[in-house]
Short mmCIF file of C-alpha atoms in Angstrom, two decimals:
data_model
loop_
_atom_site.label_atom_id
_atom_site.label_comp_id
_atom_site.label_asym_id
_atom_site.label_seq_id
_atom_site.Cartn_x
_atom_site.Cartn_y
_atom_site.Cartn_z
CA MET A 4 94.87 112.37 70.20
CA ASN A 5 93.06 113.33 67.59
CA TRP A 6 89.52 111.67 66.31
CA LYS A 7 90.55 108.58 64.70
CA GLU A 8 93.00 107.91 67.84
CA GLN A 9 90.25 108.38 70.02
CA GLN A 10 87.98 105.91 67.86
CA LYS A 11 90.65 103.32 68.81
CA TYR A 12 91.33 103.81 71.90
CA ASP A 13 87.64 103.96 72.61
CA ARG A 14 87.16 100.65 70.79
CA GLU A 15 89.45 99.33 72.20
CA GLN A 16 88.16 100.09 76.09
CA LEU A 17 85.05 98.31 74.44
CA ILE A 18 87.41 94.96 73.66
CA LEU A 19 88.87 95.08 76.79
CA ALA A 20 85.63 95.46 79.01
CA GLU A 21 84.02 92.89 77.24
CA ALA A 22 86.58 90.87 77.11
CA GLU A 23 87.54 90.72 81.12
CA THR A 24 83.29 90.09 81.29
CA MET A 25 84.07 86.69 79.21
CA LEU A 26 87.32 86.03 81.01
CA PHE A 27 85.99 86.93 84.88
CA GLN A 28 82.79 84.31 83.59
CA ALA A 29 84.98 81.59 82.49
CA ALA A 30 85.65 78.95 84.44
CA ASP A 31 88.82 77.75 82.18
CA ASN A 32 89.62 81.75 82.33
CA THR A 33 89.48 81.95 78.37
CA ILE A 34 88.09 84.52 75.86
CA ASN A 35 86.67 83.09 72.61
CA MET A 36 88.07 85.68 69.52
CA ASP A 37 84.39 84.71 67.73
CA ALA A 38 81.98 85.19 70.61
CA LEU A 39 84.17 88.34 71.74
CA ALA A 40 83.81 89.68 68.05
CA LEU A 41 80.44 89.26 68.32
CA SER A 42 79.51 90.50 71.69
CA VAL A 43 81.56 94.22 70.47
CA GLY A 44 79.85 94.09 67.29
CA ILE A 45 83.32 94.40 65.21
CA SER A 46 84.65 91.65 63.05
CA LYS A 47 87.26 88.97 63.85
CA GLY A 48 89.94 90.66 61.60
CA THR A 49 89.32 94.19 63.01
CA LEU A 50 89.37 92.57 66.45
CA TYR A 51 93.05 91.40 65.68
CA ASN A 52 93.53 94.56 64.01
CA HIS A 53 93.67 95.75 68.02
CA PHE A 54 95.38 93.07 69.81
CA THR A 55 97.17 90.42 67.97
CA ASN A 56 96.13 87.68 70.17
CA LYS A 57 94.24 86.90 73.13
CA GLU A 58 97.20 86.43 75.50
CA ALA A 59 97.32 90.34 74.49
CA ILE A 60 94.19 91.38 75.37
CA ILE A 61 95.04 89.05 78.77
CA THR A 62 97.77 91.56 79.28
CA ARG A 63 96.16 94.17 78.87
CA ILE A 64 93.36 93.21 81.18
CA LEU A 65 95.94 91.76 83.65
CA GLU A 66 97.84 95.04 83.73
CA ARG A 67 94.89 97.50 83.75
CA ASN A 68 93.87 95.40 87.28
CA ALA A 69 97.02 95.40 88.54
CA GLN A 70 97.44 99.08 88.40
CA ASN A 71 93.91 99.77 89.79
CA LEU A 72 94.81 97.47 92.49
CA LEU A 73 98.37 99.38 92.98
CA GLN A 74 96.46 102.61 93.20
CA MET A 75 94.11 101.29 95.40
CA MET A 76 96.32 100.18 98.15
CA ARG A 77 98.66 103.17 97.61
CA GLU A 78 95.19 104.98 98.66
CA THR A 79 94.67 102.87 101.46
CA MET A 80 98.06 103.11 103.03
CA ILE A 81 97.73 107.13 102.53
CA ASN A 82 93.95 107.61 103.74
CA VAL A 83 93.36 105.38 106.53
CA ASP A 84 95.60 106.13 109.96
CA ASP A 85 94.89 102.76 111.76
CA SER A 86 97.32 100.03 111.01
CA LYS A 87 95.06 97.63 111.82
CA MET A 88 92.25 98.96 109.65
CA LYS A 89 94.78 99.62 106.63
CA LEU A 90 94.62 95.67 106.12
CA GLN A 91 90.71 95.23 107.05
CA THR A 92 90.13 98.07 104.16
CA LEU A 93 92.53 96.69 101.56
CA LEU A 94 90.71 93.25 102.58
CA ARG A 95 87.42 94.45 102.16
CA THR A 96 87.77 96.10 99.10
CA ILE A 97 89.70 93.32 97.10
CA ILE A 98 87.08 91.37 98.07
CA ARG A 99 84.53 93.18 97.01
CA ASN A 100 86.14 93.71 93.71
CA PRO A 101 86.85 90.44 92.08
CA TYR A 102 88.26 91.96 89.19
CA PHE A 103 91.57 92.09 91.17
CA THR A 104 91.72 88.87 91.53
CA LEU A 105 92.29 87.97 88.49
CA VAL A 106 95.93 89.43 88.67
CA LEU A 107 96.14 87.30 91.46
CA LYS A 108 95.04 84.35 89.94
CA ASN A 109 96.96 84.97 86.80
CA GLN A 110 100.38 85.78 88.23
CA PRO A 111 102.90 86.12 85.63
CA ASP A 112 105.98 84.32 85.13
CA MET A 113 108.52 86.72 87.19
CA SER A 114 111.33 85.84 85.30
CA GLN A 115 110.24 87.62 82.40
CA SER A 116 110.45 91.10 82.54
CA ASN A 117 107.38 93.55 81.05
CA GLU A 118 104.86 95.93 82.45
CA LEU A 119 102.85 93.20 83.89
CA THR A 120 105.49 91.81 86.11
CA TYR A 121 107.13 95.31 86.73
CA LEU A 122 103.58 95.99 88.58
CA PHE A 123 103.01 92.30 89.89
CA GLU A 124 106.41 93.29 91.71
CA ARG A 125 105.17 96.86 93.03
CA VAL A 126 102.25 94.58 94.83
CA ILE A 127 103.99 92.67 96.62
CA GLU A 128 105.90 95.02 97.73
CA GLU A 129 103.32 97.20 98.80
CA LEU A 130 101.66 94.20 100.77
CA THR A 131 105.27 94.08 102.23
CA LEU A 132 105.85 97.12 103.67
CA LEU A 133 102.46 96.99 104.78
CA PHE A 134 102.94 93.92 106.65
CA ARG A 135 106.36 94.83 108.38
CA HIS A 136 104.19 98.00 109.30
CA LEU A 137 101.79 96.07 110.99
CA GLN A 138 104.41 93.39 112.59
CA GLU A 139 106.49 97.13 113.92
CA LYS A 140 102.94 97.74 115.51
CA ASN A 141 103.00 95.22 117.06
CA ILE A 142 99.47 93.95 115.29
CA ILE A 143 101.06 91.09 113.72
CA ASP A 144 103.41 88.48 115.17
CA SER A 145 106.77 89.06 113.98
CA VAL A 146 107.41 85.26 113.93
CA TYR A 147 106.55 85.06 109.97
CA PRO A 148 108.13 86.63 107.84
CA ALA A 149 106.84 89.12 105.40
CA THR A 150 107.01 87.47 102.50
CA PHE A 151 104.86 84.25 104.12
CA LEU A 152 102.23 86.65 104.71
CA VAL A 153 101.89 88.59 102.02
CA ALA A 154 101.75 84.66 99.96
CA HIS A 155 99.16 83.60 102.50
CA PHE A 156 97.40 86.44 102.02
CA MET A 157 96.72 86.55 98.24
CA HIS A 158 95.48 83.58 98.43
CA LEU A 159 92.63 84.54 100.43
CA PHE A 160 91.40 85.75 96.63
CA ASP A 161 91.18 82.67 94.80
CA PRO A 162 88.19 83.64 92.49
CA THR A 163 87.04 79.93 92.29
CA ILE A 164 87.01 79.31 96.19
CA PHE A 165 84.79 82.90 96.30
CA ARG A 166 82.57 81.45 93.51
CA HIS A 167 82.44 78.61 95.07
CA LEU A 168 81.25 80.18 98.65
CA LEU A 169 78.85 82.62 96.78
CA LYS A 170 76.97 79.36 94.96
CA GLU A 171 76.69 76.96 98.60
CA GLY A 172 74.74 80.27 99.94
CA VAL A 173 77.62 81.82 101.67
CA LEU A 174 76.63 85.31 101.32
CA GLU A 175 79.94 88.31 100.25
CA ASP A 176 79.61 90.04 103.49
CA HIS A 177 79.67 87.09 105.92
CA ILE A 178 83.03 85.69 103.44
CA VAL A 179 84.52 89.33 104.51
CA ASP A 180 83.72 88.81 107.87
CA LEU A 181 85.27 85.03 107.64
CA THR A 182 87.82 85.98 105.56
CA GLU A 183 89.30 88.93 107.96
CA ARG A 184 88.33 86.95 110.75
CA PHE A 185 90.55 83.78 110.07
CA PHE A 186 93.59 86.34 108.47
CA PHE A 187 94.16 88.61 112.21
CA GLN A 188 93.40 85.34 114.23
CA GLY A 189 95.53 83.46 113.07
CA THR A 190 98.67 85.93 113.13
CA GLN A 191 97.11 88.20 115.38
CA LYS A 192 99.77 88.50 118.43
CA GLU A 193 97.99 87.15 121.66
CA MET A 194 97.30 89.73 123.99
#
């Protein structure tokens, strides 16, 4: 990568980082392009030289976060030996990284074929494999279809609910503990 390409790449990363912060803080998941350009210290025209519209920025943010989520899930599956601990580790990591929830909250239109839908399909496949593995180990009751478990697992991370709980004074660690307890007690086989 030459100097000019590196400069363009660095500016795009700065734009994406600032846009991601704005996106996460906005209740309606929108980005104001004027405010974004001002925040990054560039003109609006320069912003549009890098990204054709705000949807392109949001898509790139979601793709990046989906890639990070998928990588984190794979690392959890490889590095954690205990089956139940895999799911607990995944749960704790996702809750402590609220940007991952942007991917889950802004699920792509799966009828379209693009990088984001591909990544989202991989996330769903990885979760499905994990739940099937937990069912094979008799940690989770097999009466629940893996697709049902995946859907409910993903809905645990609605950023609106998470922010509301924090606003109401529920501490992050308590949210993690309660979510984990709720999920496992609702699905774990009785012994």
